[in-house]
Amino acid sequence: MTIIQSNARKDKMEIIQHELPCLEDLYVFSVCNTRYVAWKPPHVRVPFPFQTSLLTRVEQPYHIKNHGPRSLVTVLHAECESWITKSWIQQKLQSYRSADDVFRDEFLNGVIFTGGTGCLQVSPEASDHLASLGTVWIEIENDETVDTPSPGPYLVSGRQLWEAHRLYDDMQGAFMTGIIPSTTCQSYSRELKIGGDYIQTVSVAVPSRLRNLASNETPFGGLRIAVKDNFAIQGIKTSLRNRAFYDLYPAATETAGCIQILIKGGAVIVGTTKLASFAATEEPLECIDFQAPWNPRADGHQSPAGSSSGSGVAIASYPWLDIAIGSDSEFPGRPKRFDVPTFFSRDIENCKLLASNWYGDMLPEVDPSPPTIIYPLDYMSLITNKDQIQLINGFVADLVAKTGVKQKNITFASLWDTSPPLEAGGQSLLEYMKHVSVSFDYDIPLDLSQPRLAEILSSMMTTITLIVFGRNIETNSRKPPMSALRFSGNGLASKCIRNWQ
């Protein structure tokens, strides 16, 4: 290993040790008003509130030769280079700046070169250029037998490299907790337990995008993923967004199988997200144990909706997050069980990557025929909000114009009349479906003596269940008394009722 000292001025950086039980191996620090946290790499012995002996790996940590105080350092991988030039440094640093939101030039206080061929050397022009950026010391690792660190920003403490992570505040309240992730499915993750700068927010630590790049063995390498808090993560307490459940049960002792696939594939789990209590189909704003996430759309005070509200809000709000895992259940074509894993992303390529490598053989075969936008006229006619219809039609028109796909207008009734199923026995669609319901329930106080309301309900193909004096009775009556109505439907009925009222 070669050490090169430069004449650059050494900038001071305040490092604050984060003093929490069992978290004495964390450092929180600030660089130009941006907060960071650094922790020891996974091959270093770390104290956990579990069986420590199972968490210690045999490999020795990478030690630098510099004996100075704690400082920031960047590892630059030289690939097949043997002579580091100024232009190479400029191109490499520019790629780091554009690709990574964790790296910044202040991490160039120290520079470690790895890789290369033979005896790697740094030209005087390259050394001077680094000095102009604030570099105080340079080390060159030429020993090919040494397990060198991955490229990216680090903190040096006690001659060891601590991985630097950027801290983001969860301003939308989407997360239950940030996570210090494990890198294997046999080790424990930990709650980050660092608050944000803003009141009542948690911090989420994200790794550098320069480490753990994707490969054939790790297709999810570098992806930052948030997981809905109804999937088990070893070492993390699952809340299901219910205080009683969180207080009653200990931390998970193993990680859910579908999440293990992500970790083995190189993904980094950065935190758990909020949900409807017990993943039920309740309105998120009605869950009082933990505050609902803030919807980033419109005026910011709309309901985030859905049981996977935290995952949806997180991916819609934070460009530093790549994927958010949700869950779904009891939908047509899916198994009739809870916790069917789903995911959210803003990037269609990430969606393709995750679907093909996560679902694997469970994906349906791709239809080779050109895609078509199905526009159901009878469904759209039920939407009375003109602004909503305008948005839908504008979106469809944009899809047609940008992608070249065709729009096909249909009506369910005409399709039924053209090719009715044999078991219908000649009945129309409305006649055959009048007693069919699905499992979403709404409690709405309504006066069912109104003839217009009865007409609407009878056209919504729902089974009406009246709650009268604590008893459930099936009814087809057009004039029931004032009551709390619980009906099952796909949301169209409730929308129609709200508009009619």
Short mmCIF file of C-alpha atoms in Angstrom, two decimals:
data_model
loop_
_atom_site.label_atom_id
_atom_site.label_comp_id
_atom_site.label_asym_id
_atom_site.label_seq_id
_atom_site.Cartn_x
_atom_site.Cartn_y
_atom_site.Cartn_z
CA MET A 1 0.00 0.00 0.00
CA THR A 2 1.33 3.44 -0.99
CA ILE A 3 0.56 6.62 0.99
CA ILE A 4 0.71 10.04 -0.66
CA GLN A 5 0.34 13.17 1.48
CA SER A 6 -0.87 16.36 -0.21
CA ASN A 7 -0.47 19.97 0.84
CA ALA A 8 -4.19 20.72 0.85
CA ARG A 9 -5.77 22.37 3.88
CA LYS A 10 -7.52 19.84 6.11
CA ASP A 11 -11.14 20.88 6.65
CA LYS A 12 -12.69 20.28 10.03
CA MET A 13 -15.76 18.07 10.31
CA GLU A 14 -17.78 17.65 13.44
CA ILE A 15 -18.60 14.03 14.20
CA ILE A 16 -21.26 13.31 16.80
CA GLN A 17 -21.46 9.84 18.30
CA HIS A 18 -25.01 8.58 18.37
CA GLU A 19 -25.44 7.31 21.91
CA LEU A 20 -28.29 4.82 22.06
CA PRO A 21 -28.43 1.36 23.68
CA CYS A 22 -26.76 -1.22 21.44
CA LEU A 23 -26.12 1.43 18.78
CA GLU A 24 -22.72 2.65 19.95
CA ASP A 25 -21.29 1.69 16.57
CA LEU A 26 -23.14 4.52 14.77
CA TYR A 27 -21.88 8.02 14.03
CA VAL A 28 -24.20 10.81 12.96
CA PHE A 29 -22.57 13.82 11.33
CA SER A 30 -23.39 16.76 9.09
CA VAL A 31 -21.62 17.90 5.92
CA CYS A 32 -22.71 21.27 4.56
CA ASN A 33 -26.13 20.99 6.27
CA THR A 34 -26.69 17.47 4.92
CA ARG A 35 -26.98 14.79 7.59
CA TYR A 36 -25.23 11.44 7.37
CA VAL A 37 -24.91 8.31 9.44
CA ALA A 38 -22.02 5.85 9.22
CA TRP A 39 -21.75 2.34 10.58
CA LYS A 40 -19.26 -0.45 10.48
CA PRO A 41 -19.29 -2.74 7.46
CA PRO A 42 -21.05 -6.08 7.97
CA HIS A 43 -17.86 -8.14 8.40
CA VAL A 44 -16.99 -6.24 11.61
CA ARG A 45 -18.22 -7.61 14.94
CA VAL A 46 -21.28 -5.56 15.88
CA PRO A 47 -23.14 -5.78 19.24
CA PHE A 48 -26.73 -6.88 18.77
CA PRO A 49 -29.39 -7.54 21.41
CA PHE A 50 -29.40 -11.16 20.21
CA GLN A 51 -26.90 -14.00 20.01
CA THR A 52 -23.79 -12.04 19.07
CA SER A 53 -21.68 -15.07 18.27
CA LEU A 54 -23.91 -15.95 15.34
CA LEU A 55 -23.44 -12.53 13.79
CA THR A 56 -19.62 -12.41 13.63
CA ARG A 57 -17.97 -13.23 10.36
CA VAL A 58 -14.43 -14.55 10.00
CA GLU A 59 -13.11 -11.91 7.59
CA GLN A 60 -10.99 -9.10 8.98
CA PRO A 61 -12.03 -5.47 8.35
CA TYR A 62 -10.13 -3.36 5.86
CA HIS A 63 -7.63 -1.09 7.64
CA ILE A 64 -6.09 2.02 6.15
CA LYS A 65 -2.55 3.20 6.92
CA ASN A 66 -3.50 6.79 7.69
CA HIS A 67 -3.27 7.41 11.46
CA GLY A 68 -4.96 10.83 11.48
CA PRO A 69 -8.24 11.79 13.16
CA ARG A 70 -11.65 10.79 11.87
CA SER A 71 -12.13 12.04 8.33
CA LEU A 72 -14.18 11.54 5.22
CA VAL A 73 -12.80 9.37 2.45
CA THR A 74 -13.80 8.17 -1.00
CA VAL A 75 -12.82 4.84 -2.53
CA LEU A 76 -12.13 5.08 -6.27
CA HIS A 77 -11.94 1.84 -8.21
CA ALA A 78 -9.37 2.05 -11.00
CA GLU A 79 -10.67 -0.90 -13.03
CA CYS A 80 -7.91 -1.79 -15.51
CA GLU A 81 -5.89 1.38 -15.11
CA SER A 82 -2.24 1.46 -14.13
CA TRP A 83 -1.65 5.22 -14.44
CA ILE A 84 -4.21 7.60 -12.92
CA THR A 85 -4.46 10.83 -14.91
CA LYS A 86 -6.21 14.12 -14.22
CA SER A 87 -8.78 13.49 -16.96
CA TRP A 88 -9.55 10.05 -15.51
CA ILE A 89 -10.13 11.63 -12.09
CA GLN A 90 -12.42 14.28 -13.59
CA GLN A 91 -14.51 11.74 -15.49
CA LYS A 92 -14.74 9.37 -12.52
CA LEU A 93 -15.80 12.09 -10.08
CA GLN A 94 -18.36 13.46 -12.52
CA SER A 95 -19.90 10.00 -12.84
CA TYR A 96 -20.01 9.75 -9.03
CA ARG A 97 -21.72 13.15 -8.71
CA SER A 98 -24.36 12.36 -11.33
CA ALA A 99 -25.10 8.81 -10.17
CA ASP A 100 -25.06 9.16 -6.39
CA ASP A 101 -26.94 11.43 -3.97
CA VAL A 102 -24.77 10.30 -1.05
CA PHE A 103 -21.37 11.28 -2.48
CA ARG A 104 -20.19 14.87 -2.47
CA ASP A 105 -16.77 16.48 -2.91
CA GLU A 106 -16.31 16.89 0.85
CA PHE A 107 -15.74 13.12 0.99
CA LEU A 108 -12.51 13.67 -0.96
CA ASN A 109 -10.65 14.60 2.24
CA GLY A 110 -8.98 11.23 1.76
CA VAL A 111 -8.88 9.05 -1.36
CA ILE A 112 -8.20 5.32 -1.62
CA PHE A 113 -7.49 3.83 -5.05
CA THR A 114 -8.26 0.14 -5.53
CA GLY A 115 -8.10 -2.21 -8.49
CA GLY A 116 -5.88 -1.39 -11.40
CA THR A 117 -3.25 -3.58 -12.99
CA GLY A 118 0.21 -4.14 -11.65
CA CYS A 119 1.66 -1.25 -9.69
CA LEU A 120 -1.01 1.45 -9.78
CA GLN A 121 0.38 5.00 -9.76
CA VAL A 122 -1.15 8.49 -9.58
CA SER A 123 0.21 11.18 -11.86
CA PRO A 124 1.35 14.50 -10.33
CA GLU A 125 -1.40 16.34 -12.26
CA ALA A 126 -4.05 14.01 -10.85
CA SER A 127 -2.68 14.43 -7.33
CA ASP A 128 -2.70 18.23 -7.68
CA HIS A 129 -6.26 18.16 -8.99
CA LEU A 130 -7.40 16.15 -5.98
CA ALA A 131 -5.57 18.55 -3.69
CA SER A 132 -7.51 21.43 -5.24
CA LEU A 133 -10.71 19.59 -4.25
CA GLY A 134 -9.57 19.28 -0.63
CA THR A 135 -7.75 15.94 -0.64
CA VAL A 136 -5.27 15.68 2.23
CA TRP A 137 -4.08 12.09 1.85
CA ILE A 138 -4.12 9.38 -0.80
CA GLU A 139 -3.62 5.63 -0.42
CA ILE A 140 -3.11 3.13 -3.22
CA GLU A 141 -4.01 -0.50 -2.61
CA ASN A 142 -1.99 -2.71 -4.97
CA ASP A 143 -2.29 -5.94 -2.99
CA GLU A 144 -4.65 -8.16 -4.98
CA THR A 145 -5.02 -10.57 -2.05
CA VAL A 146 -6.68 -7.91 0.11
CA ASP A 147 -10.49 -7.81 0.27
CA THR A 148 -10.80 -4.16 -0.79
CA PRO A 149 -13.88 -2.03 -0.04
CA SER A 150 -16.51 -1.14 -2.62
CA PRO A 151 -16.35 2.26 -4.31
CA GLY A 152 -18.09 5.19 -2.68
CA PRO A 153 -18.01 7.52 0.35
CA TYR A 154 -16.88 6.38 3.81
CA LEU A 155 -15.99 7.68 7.24
CA VAL A 156 -12.60 6.72 8.65
CA SER A 157 -12.62 5.94 12.37
CA GLY A 158 -9.93 3.97 14.18
CA ARG A 159 -8.31 3.24 10.78
CA GLN A 160 -11.46 1.39 9.73
CA LEU A 161 -13.82 2.37 6.94
CA TRP A 162 -17.41 2.98 8.05
CA GLU A 163 -20.02 3.03 5.30
CA ALA A 164 -21.56 6.50 4.93
CA HIS A 165 -25.33 6.72 4.40
CA ARG A 166 -27.33 9.84 3.74
CA LEU A 167 -30.20 10.61 6.11
CA TYR A 168 -33.51 11.73 4.65
CA ASP A 169 -36.39 13.00 6.76
CA ASP A 170 -39.70 11.21 6.24
CA MET A 171 -41.63 14.46 5.76
CA GLN A 172 -44.75 12.65 4.48
CA GLY A 173 -44.97 10.26 7.44
CA ALA A 174 -44.87 7.21 5.19
CA PHE A 175 -42.43 5.13 7.27
CA MET A 176 -42.90 3.28 10.54
CA THR A 177 -39.13 3.12 11.05
CA GLY A 178 -35.84 3.36 9.24
CA ILE A 179 -33.66 0.25 9.20
CA ILE A 180 -30.00 -0.61 9.52
CA PRO A 181 -30.20 -3.51 7.08
CA SER A 182 -28.55 -6.86 7.18
CA THR A 183 -26.66 -7.98 4.11
CA THR A 184 -27.56 -11.64 4.47
CA CYS A 185 -30.72 -13.50 5.38
CA GLN A 186 -28.95 -15.08 8.38
CA SER A 187 -28.16 -11.79 10.17
CA TYR A 188 -30.38 -9.36 12.02
CA SER A 189 -31.50 -5.94 10.90
CA ARG A 190 -32.03 -3.16 13.43
CA GLU A 191 -34.29 -0.17 13.76
CA LEU A 192 -32.39 3.01 12.95
CA LYS A 193 -34.02 5.08 15.74
CA ILE A 194 -32.82 8.45 14.51
CA GLY A 195 -35.33 11.28 14.42
CA GLY A 196 -35.57 13.80 11.63
CA ASP A 197 -34.91 17.52 11.82
CA TYR A 198 -38.62 18.22 11.35
CA ILE A 199 -40.98 17.63 14.26
CA GLN A 200 -42.38 14.10 14.61
CA THR A 201 -40.43 12.67 11.69
CA VAL A 202 -38.13 9.68 11.46
CA SER A 203 -34.95 9.52 9.42
CA VAL A 204 -34.29 6.96 6.70
CA ALA A 205 -30.67 6.09 5.83
CA VAL A 206 -29.90 5.30 2.20
CA PRO A 207 -26.66 3.72 0.93
CA SER A 208 -24.43 5.03 -1.79
CA ARG A 209 -25.49 4.02 -5.29
CA LEU A 210 -21.84 3.37 -6.09
CA ARG A 211 -21.82 0.15 -4.05
CA ASN A 212 -23.47 -3.20 -4.70
CA LEU A 213 -24.09 -2.73 -8.40
CA ALA A 214 -26.39 -5.14 -10.19
CA SER A 215 -24.96 -8.33 -11.66
CA ASN A 216 -26.19 -11.71 -12.84
CA GLU A 217 -25.95 -13.00 -9.27
CA THR A 218 -27.46 -9.85 -7.70
CA PRO A 219 -30.07 -8.46 -10.13
CA PHE A 220 -31.44 -6.08 -7.47
CA GLY A 221 -27.99 -4.73 -6.58
CA GLY A 222 -28.16 -1.14 -5.33
CA LEU A 223 -31.97 -0.89 -5.25
CA ARG A 224 -33.31 0.95 -2.21
CA ILE A 225 -36.50 -0.75 -1.10
CA ALA A 226 -39.09 0.06 1.56
CA VAL A 227 -41.24 -2.79 2.89
CA LYS A 228 -44.81 -2.63 4.14
CA ASP A 229 -44.96 -3.33 7.87
CA ASN A 230 -46.82 -6.61 7.57
CA PHE A 231 -43.82 -8.53 6.20
CA ALA A 232 -41.41 -10.05 8.72
CA ILE A 233 -37.83 -8.73 8.73
CA GLN A 234 -35.44 -10.52 11.05
CA GLY A 235 -34.63 -8.33 14.06
CA ILE A 236 -37.44 -5.81 13.41
CA LYS A 237 -40.71 -5.63 15.36
CA THR A 238 -43.74 -5.79 13.10
CA SER A 239 -46.56 -3.44 14.06
CA LEU A 240 -49.29 -4.07 11.49
CA ARG A 241 -49.93 -0.42 12.43
CA ASN A 242 -51.50 -1.54 15.69
CA ARG A 243 -50.04 -0.57 19.06
CA ALA A 244 -51.34 -3.63 20.89
CA PHE A 245 -49.82 -5.99 18.32
CA TYR A 246 -46.51 -4.13 18.40
CA ASP A 247 -46.35 -4.24 22.22
CA LEU A 248 -47.37 -7.89 22.45
CA TYR A 249 -45.02 -9.59 19.99
CA PRO A 250 -41.19 -9.59 19.91
CA ALA A 251 -39.00 -8.84 16.92
CA ALA A 252 -39.17 -11.28 14.03
CA THR A 253 -36.72 -14.18 14.21
CA GLU A 254 -36.66 -14.73 10.45
CA THR A 255 -37.31 -12.76 7.30
CA ALA A 256 -40.29 -13.40 5.05
CA GLY A 257 -39.38 -15.56 2.06
CA CYS A 258 -40.31 -12.96 -0.55
CA ILE A 259 -38.14 -10.34 1.21
CA GLN A 260 -35.26 -12.83 1.44
CA ILE A 261 -35.30 -13.01 -2.36
CA LEU A 262 -34.78 -9.26 -2.53
CA ILE A 263 -31.93 -9.27 0.00
CA LYS A 264 -30.17 -12.20 -1.67
CA GLY A 265 -30.55 -10.34 -4.96
CA GLY A 266 -28.61 -7.34 -3.60
CA ALA A 267 -31.44 -4.99 -2.61
CA VAL A 268 -31.11 -2.79 0.47
CA ILE A 269 -34.12 -2.61 2.81
CA VAL A 270 -34.14 0.97 4.09
CA GLY A 271 -37.29 0.93 6.24
CA THR A 272 -40.82 -0.28 6.88
CA THR A 273 -43.90 1.64 5.76
CA LYS A 274 -47.30 2.32 7.30
CA LEU A 275 -50.47 0.53 6.35
CA ALA A 276 -54.11 0.27 7.28
CA SER A 277 -54.44 -1.47 10.64
CA PHE A 278 -53.93 -5.22 10.13
CA ALA A 279 -53.85 -4.52 6.36
CA ALA A 280 -57.64 -4.27 6.35
CA THR A 281 -59.53 -2.21 3.79
CA GLU A 282 -60.13 0.65 6.21
CA GLU A 283 -59.80 4.33 5.49
CA PRO A 284 -56.21 5.26 6.54
CA LEU A 285 -57.42 8.43 8.25
CA GLU A 286 -59.58 6.33 10.56
CA CYS A 287 -56.61 4.39 11.96
CA ILE A 288 -55.78 6.23 15.18
CA ASP A 289 -52.89 4.16 16.59
CA PHE A 290 -50.37 5.81 14.25
CA GLN A 291 -50.85 8.90 12.12
CA ALA A 292 -51.75 8.28 8.49
CA PRO A 293 -49.23 9.19 5.79
CA TRP A 294 -49.61 12.55 4.07
CA ASN A 295 -50.72 12.32 0.44
CA PRO A 296 -48.20 14.28 -1.69
CA ARG A 297 -50.80 15.07 -4.36
CA ALA A 298 -53.17 18.05 -4.65
CA ASP A 299 -53.28 20.15 -1.48
CA GLY A 300 -51.48 17.50 0.58
CA HIS A 301 -54.50 16.79 2.78
CA GLN A 302 -56.22 14.12 0.69
CA SER A 303 -56.51 10.57 1.97
CA PRO A 304 -53.65 8.30 0.83
CA ALA A 305 -56.21 5.45 0.51
CA GLY A 306 -55.53 1.73 0.36
CA SER A 307 -54.01 -0.60 2.92
CA SER A 308 -50.54 -0.06 1.38
CA SER A 309 -50.85 3.70 1.90
CA GLY A 310 -47.34 4.14 3.33
CA SER A 311 -45.69 2.35 0.41
CA GLY A 312 -47.69 4.35 -2.13
CA VAL A 313 -46.94 7.66 -0.43
CA ALA A 314 -43.23 6.84 -0.06
CA ILE A 315 -42.70 6.00 -3.72
CA ALA A 316 -44.77 9.00 -4.85
CA SER A 317 -42.92 11.41 -2.56
CA TYR A 318 -39.27 10.39 -2.49
CA PRO A 319 -37.05 10.21 -5.59
CA TRP A 320 -34.33 8.65 -3.42
CA LEU A 321 -36.46 5.49 -3.05
CA ASP A 322 -36.58 2.94 -5.89
CA ILE A 323 -39.20 0.36 -4.88
CA ALA A 324 -41.86 0.12 -2.18
CA ILE A 325 -43.31 -3.29 -1.32
CA GLY A 326 -47.03 -3.57 -0.64
CA SER A 327 -49.51 -6.40 -0.23
CA ASP A 328 -52.85 -7.28 -1.72
CA SER A 329 -55.49 -9.95 -1.27
CA GLU A 330 -58.81 -11.32 -2.48
CA PHE A 331 -58.62 -9.92 -5.97
CA PRO A 332 -59.78 -11.79 -9.08
CA GLY A 333 -57.12 -14.10 -10.42
CA ARG A 334 -55.11 -14.04 -7.19
CA PRO A 335 -54.89 -16.58 -4.39
CA LYS A 336 -57.57 -16.16 -1.71
CA ARG A 337 -55.11 -15.38 1.06
CA PHE A 338 -53.58 -12.31 2.64
CA ASP A 339 -50.16 -10.76 2.00
CA VAL A 340 -49.83 -11.34 -1.71
CA PRO A 341 -46.68 -9.26 -2.35
CA THR A 342 -46.95 -6.34 -4.74
CA PHE A 343 -44.71 -3.37 -5.42
CA PHE A 344 -44.72 0.30 -6.41
CA SER A 345 -42.17 2.22 -8.49
CA ARG A 346 -41.88 5.38 -10.58
CA ASP A 347 -39.51 3.70 -13.05
CA ILE A 348 -40.90 1.25 -15.60
CA GLU A 349 -37.48 -0.42 -15.97
CA ASN A 350 -37.35 -1.07 -12.23
CA CYS A 351 -40.86 -2.57 -12.48
CA LYS A 352 -39.74 -4.88 -15.26
CA LEU A 353 -36.57 -5.83 -13.37
CA LEU A 354 -38.39 -6.61 -10.14
CA ALA A 355 -41.28 -8.47 -11.74
CA SER A 356 -39.09 -10.74 -13.86
CA ASN A 357 -36.64 -11.60 -11.06
CA TRP A 358 -38.96 -11.53 -8.04
CA TYR A 359 -42.07 -13.28 -9.34
CA GLY A 360 -40.07 -15.53 -11.65
CA ASP A 361 -42.03 -18.50 -12.95
CA MET A 362 -45.26 -17.16 -11.43
CA LEU A 363 -45.52 -14.45 -14.11
CA PRO A 364 -48.13 -15.15 -16.80
CA GLU A 365 -47.04 -15.65 -20.36
CA VAL A 366 -46.77 -12.48 -22.40
CA ASP A 367 -49.52 -12.02 -25.01
CA PRO A 368 -47.72 -11.39 -28.33
CA SER A 369 -50.66 -9.40 -29.74
CA PRO A 370 -50.41 -5.58 -29.73
CA PRO A 371 -51.72 -3.99 -26.52
CA THR A 372 -55.10 -2.27 -26.54
CA ILE A 373 -56.66 0.26 -24.18
CA ILE A 374 -60.06 -1.04 -23.14
CA TYR A 375 -62.43 1.88 -22.47
CA PRO A 376 -65.64 0.63 -20.73
CA LEU A 377 -68.37 3.10 -21.65
CA ASP A 378 -70.93 1.84 -19.12
CA TYR A 379 -68.36 2.09 -16.31
CA MET A 380 -67.33 5.61 -17.28
CA SER A 381 -70.95 6.74 -17.51
CA LEU A 382 -71.27 6.22 -13.76
CA ILE A 383 -68.63 8.88 -13.04
CA THR A 384 -70.47 12.19 -12.68
CA ASN A 385 -67.43 14.31 -11.84
CA LYS A 386 -66.63 16.16 -15.08
CA ASP A 387 -63.07 17.02 -14.00
CA GLN A 388 -62.34 13.36 -13.24
CA ILE A 389 -63.64 12.25 -16.63
CA GLN A 390 -61.57 14.96 -18.31
CA LEU A 391 -58.41 13.70 -16.57
CA ILE A 392 -59.14 10.09 -17.54
CA ASN A 393 -59.86 10.96 -21.18
CA GLY A 394 -56.75 13.15 -21.36
CA PHE A 395 -54.59 10.35 -19.98
CA VAL A 396 -56.02 7.85 -22.47
CA ALA A 397 -55.47 10.29 -25.35
CA ASP A 398 -51.86 10.81 -24.28
CA LEU A 399 -51.28 7.04 -24.19
CA VAL A 400 -52.69 6.65 -27.68
CA ALA A 401 -50.63 9.57 -29.03
CA LYS A 402 -47.32 8.65 -27.35
CA THR A 403 -47.37 4.85 -27.61
CA GLY A 404 -49.41 4.22 -30.74
CA VAL A 405 -51.72 1.73 -28.98
CA LYS A 406 -55.36 1.61 -30.01
CA GLN A 407 -58.36 2.53 -27.91
CA LYS A 408 -61.28 0.12 -27.97
CA ASN A 409 -64.64 1.27 -26.59
CA ILE A 410 -66.79 -1.49 -25.12
CA THR A 411 -69.86 -1.99 -22.97
CA PHE A 412 -70.16 -4.96 -20.66
CA ALA A 413 -73.84 -5.35 -21.46
CA SER A 414 -73.28 -5.61 -25.22
CA LEU A 415 -70.43 -8.11 -24.76
CA TRP A 416 -72.70 -10.19 -22.55
CA ASP A 417 -75.54 -10.09 -25.09
CA THR A 418 -73.15 -11.05 -27.91
CA SER A 419 -71.65 -14.04 -26.11
CA PRO A 420 -73.53 -14.90 -22.90
CA PRO A 421 -72.30 -17.78 -20.73
CA LEU A 422 -74.37 -20.94 -20.85
CA GLU A 423 -74.91 -20.95 -17.08
CA ALA A 424 -76.75 -17.63 -17.34
CA GLY A 425 -79.73 -19.41 -18.85
CA GLY A 426 -80.62 -16.50 -21.12
CA GLN A 427 -80.65 -13.91 -18.31
CA SER A 428 -79.31 -10.43 -18.95
CA LEU A 429 -76.14 -9.23 -17.24
CA LEU A 430 -78.06 -7.23 -14.64
CA GLU A 431 -80.43 -10.10 -13.90
CA TYR A 432 -77.65 -12.66 -13.54
CA MET A 433 -75.40 -10.45 -11.40
CA LYS A 434 -77.99 -8.87 -9.13
CA HIS A 435 -77.08 -11.04 -6.11
CA VAL A 436 -73.30 -10.96 -6.59
CA SER A 437 -71.08 -9.07 -4.15
CA VAL A 438 -67.42 -8.63 -3.28
CA SER A 439 -65.85 -8.23 0.12
CA PHE A 440 -65.39 -4.46 0.49
CA ASP A 441 -67.77 -3.08 3.10
CA TYR A 442 -68.87 0.48 3.78
CA ASP A 443 -71.04 1.76 6.63
CA ILE A 444 -73.19 4.67 5.40
CA PRO A 445 -76.19 6.17 7.27
CA LEU A 446 -78.90 6.57 4.61
CA ASP A 447 -82.67 6.92 4.31
CA LEU A 448 -83.58 3.95 2.15
CA SER A 449 -87.17 5.12 1.78
CA GLN A 450 -85.97 7.41 -1.01
CA PRO A 451 -87.07 5.81 -4.31
CA ARG A 452 -84.12 7.28 -6.23
CA LEU A 453 -81.64 5.65 -3.85
CA ALA A 454 -83.35 2.28 -4.18
CA GLU A 455 -83.12 2.59 -7.95
CA ILE A 456 -79.42 3.35 -7.78
CA LEU A 457 -78.69 0.46 -5.44
CA SER A 458 -80.64 -2.02 -7.50
CA SER A 459 -78.61 -1.05 -10.55
CA MET A 460 -75.26 -1.48 -8.81
CA MET A 461 -75.40 -5.28 -8.73
CA THR A 462 -74.86 -5.46 -4.98
CA THR A 463 -76.31 -7.48 -2.17
CA ILE A 464 -77.71 -5.16 0.49
CA THR A 465 -77.36 -6.12 4.13
CA LEU A 466 -79.24 -4.01 6.64
CA ILE A 467 -77.95 -3.67 10.18
CA VAL A 468 -81.13 -3.42 12.26
CA PHE A 469 -81.04 -3.75 16.06
CA GLY A 470 -77.74 -5.64 15.83
CA ARG A 471 -79.07 -8.25 13.38
CA ASN A 472 -78.13 -8.79 9.75
CA ILE A 473 -81.03 -9.46 7.40
CA GLU A 474 -81.00 -9.84 3.65
CA THR A 475 -83.58 -7.64 1.95
CA ASN A 476 -84.90 -6.77 -1.48
CA SER A 477 -87.37 -4.27 -0.08
CA ARG A 478 -87.65 -0.88 -1.76
CA LYS A 479 -88.89 0.87 1.44
CA PRO A 480 -86.85 -0.18 4.46
CA PRO A 481 -86.64 2.13 7.51
CA MET A 482 -83.82 4.63 8.21
CA SER A 483 -80.82 2.50 9.10
CA ALA A 484 -77.08 2.15 8.84
CA LEU A 485 -76.54 0.45 5.52
CA ARG A 486 -73.65 -1.92 4.93
CA PHE A 487 -73.35 -2.89 1.33
CA SER A 488 -70.73 -4.68 -0.73
CA GLY A 489 -69.56 -3.31 -4.02
CA ASN A 490 -66.63 -2.14 -6.08
CA GLY A 491 -66.74 1.49 -5.02
CA LEU A 492 -69.00 2.65 -7.84
CA ALA A 493 -72.10 2.37 -5.70
CA SER A 494 -70.62 4.41 -2.88
CA LYS A 495 -69.46 7.05 -5.36
CA CYS A 496 -72.86 7.18 -6.98
CA ILE A 497 -74.55 7.50 -3.59
CA ARG A 498 -72.25 10.30 -2.48
CA ASN A 499 -72.88 12.23 -5.68
CA TRP A 500 -76.63 11.71 -5.41
CA GLN A 501 -76.73 12.93 -1.81
#
